C-alpha positions as a printed Julia matrix, in Angstrom:
163×3 Matrix{Float64}:
  11.97  -185.92  -103.67
   8.77  -187.4   -102.3
   6.5   -186.06  -105.0
   7.06  -185.1   -108.58
   4.9   -182.0   -108.01
   6.53  -180.79  -104.81
   7.72  -177.2   -104.54
  10.24  -175.44  -102.42
   8.88  -174.61   -99.01
   7.77  -170.99   -98.47
  10.71  -170.48   -96.11
  13.08  -171.18   -98.99
  11.59  -168.52  -101.22
  12.95  -164.98  -101.22
  10.62  -162.55   -99.5
   8.88  -160.04  -101.75
  10.21  -156.51  -101.02
   6.73  -155.09  -101.73
   5.43  -157.02   -98.7
   7.75  -154.9    -96.56
   6.0   -151.71   -97.74
   3.37  -151.14   -95.1
   0.29  -149.02   -95.32
   0.52  -145.26   -94.98
  -1.83  -144.1    -92.23
  -2.54  -140.43   -91.53
  -5.09  -139.15   -89.05
  -6.28  -135.58   -88.57
  -9.06  -134.04   -86.48
 -11.29  -131.69   -88.41
 -13.74  -129.3    -86.75
 -17.4   -130.09   -87.34
 -19.73  -133.06   -87.35
 -19.0   -136.19   -89.39
 -21.57  -135.43   -92.09
 -20.2   -131.92   -92.66
 -16.6   -133.14   -92.83
 -17.49  -135.95   -95.24
 -19.28  -133.47   -97.5
 -16.36  -131.05   -97.31
 -13.97  -133.8    -98.35
 -16.05  -135.36  -101.11
 -18.29  -132.59  -102.48
 -16.0   -129.58  -102.17
 -12.69  -131.18  -103.13
 -12.19  -128.63  -105.9
 -12.06  -125.87  -103.27
  -9.27  -127.26  -101.13
  -7.22  -129.84  -103.07
  -3.71  -128.46  -103.83
  -3.96  -128.85  -107.6
  -0.85  -126.73  -108.14
   1.24  -129.5   -106.5
  -0.83  -132.69  -106.66
  -2.7   -133.13  -109.93
  -2.38  -134.33  -113.49
  -3.17  -131.02  -115.22
  -2.04  -128.49  -112.61
  -3.58  -125.31  -111.26
  -6.74  -124.31  -113.08
  -8.1   -127.83  -113.29
 -11.1   -129.09  -111.32
 -11.28  -132.22  -109.17
 -14.5   -133.88  -108.07
 -16.13  -137.07  -106.88
 -18.49  -137.92  -109.74
 -20.62  -141.06  -109.51
 -18.07  -143.79  -108.77
 -15.0   -141.82  -109.92
 -12.57  -139.27  -108.58
 -12.05  -137.17  -111.66
  -9.84  -134.23  -112.63
 -10.88  -132.02  -115.53
  -8.43  -129.62  -117.18
  -9.54  -126.15  -118.25
  -9.45  -127.38  -121.87
 -11.83  -130.28  -121.12
  -9.33  -133.15  -120.88
 -10.04  -135.55  -118.02
  -8.0   -137.88  -115.86
  -9.5   -140.5   -113.59
  -7.72  -140.5   -110.25
  -9.61  -143.42  -108.81
 -12.64  -145.67  -108.93
 -14.79  -145.82  -105.81
 -15.85  -149.35  -105.02
 -17.21  -148.87  -101.51
 -19.2   -145.71  -100.71
 -20.59  -145.43   -97.17
 -21.53  -141.76   -96.59
 -20.81  -140.15   -94.23
 -18.58  -142.8    -92.67
 -16.1   -143.92   -95.33
 -15.17  -144.64   -98.88
 -12.67  -146.95  -100.57
 -11.16  -146.45  -104.01
  -8.61  -147.93  -106.32
  -6.24  -144.97  -106.62
  -4.2   -144.15  -109.73
  -3.93  -140.41  -110.51
  -1.78  -139.85  -113.55
  -1.63  -143.53  -114.5
  -4.0   -146.22  -115.65
  -6.12  -148.42  -113.42
  -3.6   -151.16  -114.16
  -1.21  -149.38  -111.77
  -3.6   -148.68  -108.9
  -3.15  -148.68  -105.15
  -5.86  -148.78  -102.46
  -7.2   -145.75  -100.61
  -9.65  -145.83   -97.7
 -10.8   -142.69   -95.92
 -12.92  -143.06   -92.77
 -14.68  -140.42   -90.68
 -15.76  -140.74   -87.03
 -16.92  -138.4    -84.31
 -14.35  -137.52   -81.66
 -14.03  -134.8    -79.07
 -13.33  -131.59   -80.96
 -14.87  -132.66   -84.26
 -14.35  -135.49   -86.68
 -11.38  -137.77   -87.01
 -10.42  -138.37   -90.63
  -8.3   -141.5    -91.01
  -6.63  -142.08   -94.37
  -5.1   -145.49   -95.09
  -3.2   -145.9    -98.34
  -1.78  -149.29   -99.25
  -1.78  -151.93  -101.96
   1.66  -150.9   -103.15
   2.01  -154.11  -105.15
  -0.39  -152.47  -107.62
   1.93  -149.52  -108.28
   4.31  -149.48  -111.23
   7.19  -148.61  -108.87
   5.94  -149.58  -105.38
   8.74  -148.1   -103.25
   8.78  -144.79  -105.12
   4.98  -144.49  -105.06
   4.83  -145.17  -101.33
   7.56  -142.63  -100.57
   5.88  -139.94  -102.69
   2.46  -140.48  -101.1
   3.92  -140.65   -97.6
   5.5   -137.25   -98.21
   2.43  -135.78   -99.95
  -0.57  -136.81   -97.86
   0.27  -134.68   -94.78
   0.2   -131.47   -96.84
  -3.0   -132.46   -98.64
  -4.75  -133.26   -95.35
  -3.44  -130.08   -93.7
  -4.95  -128.07   -96.53
  -8.3   -129.81   -95.96
  -8.17  -129.11   -92.21
  -7.51  -125.42   -92.91
 -10.36  -125.32   -95.47
 -12.72  -126.7    -92.83
 -11.64  -124.02   -90.33
  -9.17  -126.04   -88.29
  -5.73  -125.17   -87.11
  -2.74  -127.12   -88.35
  -0.01  -127.56   -85.77
């Protein structure tokens, strides 16, 4: 031992299984200009989000982007914060810590970006930061299975075809 304060080399340490959980990336093309698609996603969320399948309180609740929060309100007035927006760049993107149904202590990272493409607007959703989830592998698997249906519902709401 050359130094009393030496540590094992990084190669000797076991790799963290959370590091192997890559980002979820989903991209859809939505008809309409970027500004209209951004507004549809962020100001009319309550009209298209599948609350019956993906919410804290279920069908009958209301989801909205309010100030720097994504918030669900039950019909009896209870609220659940789904995420805190920390980067808001309308109409191009937003970033949020994401934790529906849990506390901010167990949050992941969600970035949604919008850009003009032929045929409308490309919406690119990147969900990562699994090390922040209580059960990283389970959370990633559930979101990977859930985001395609959520985004398909948004495309249909905006008048697009889902193939």
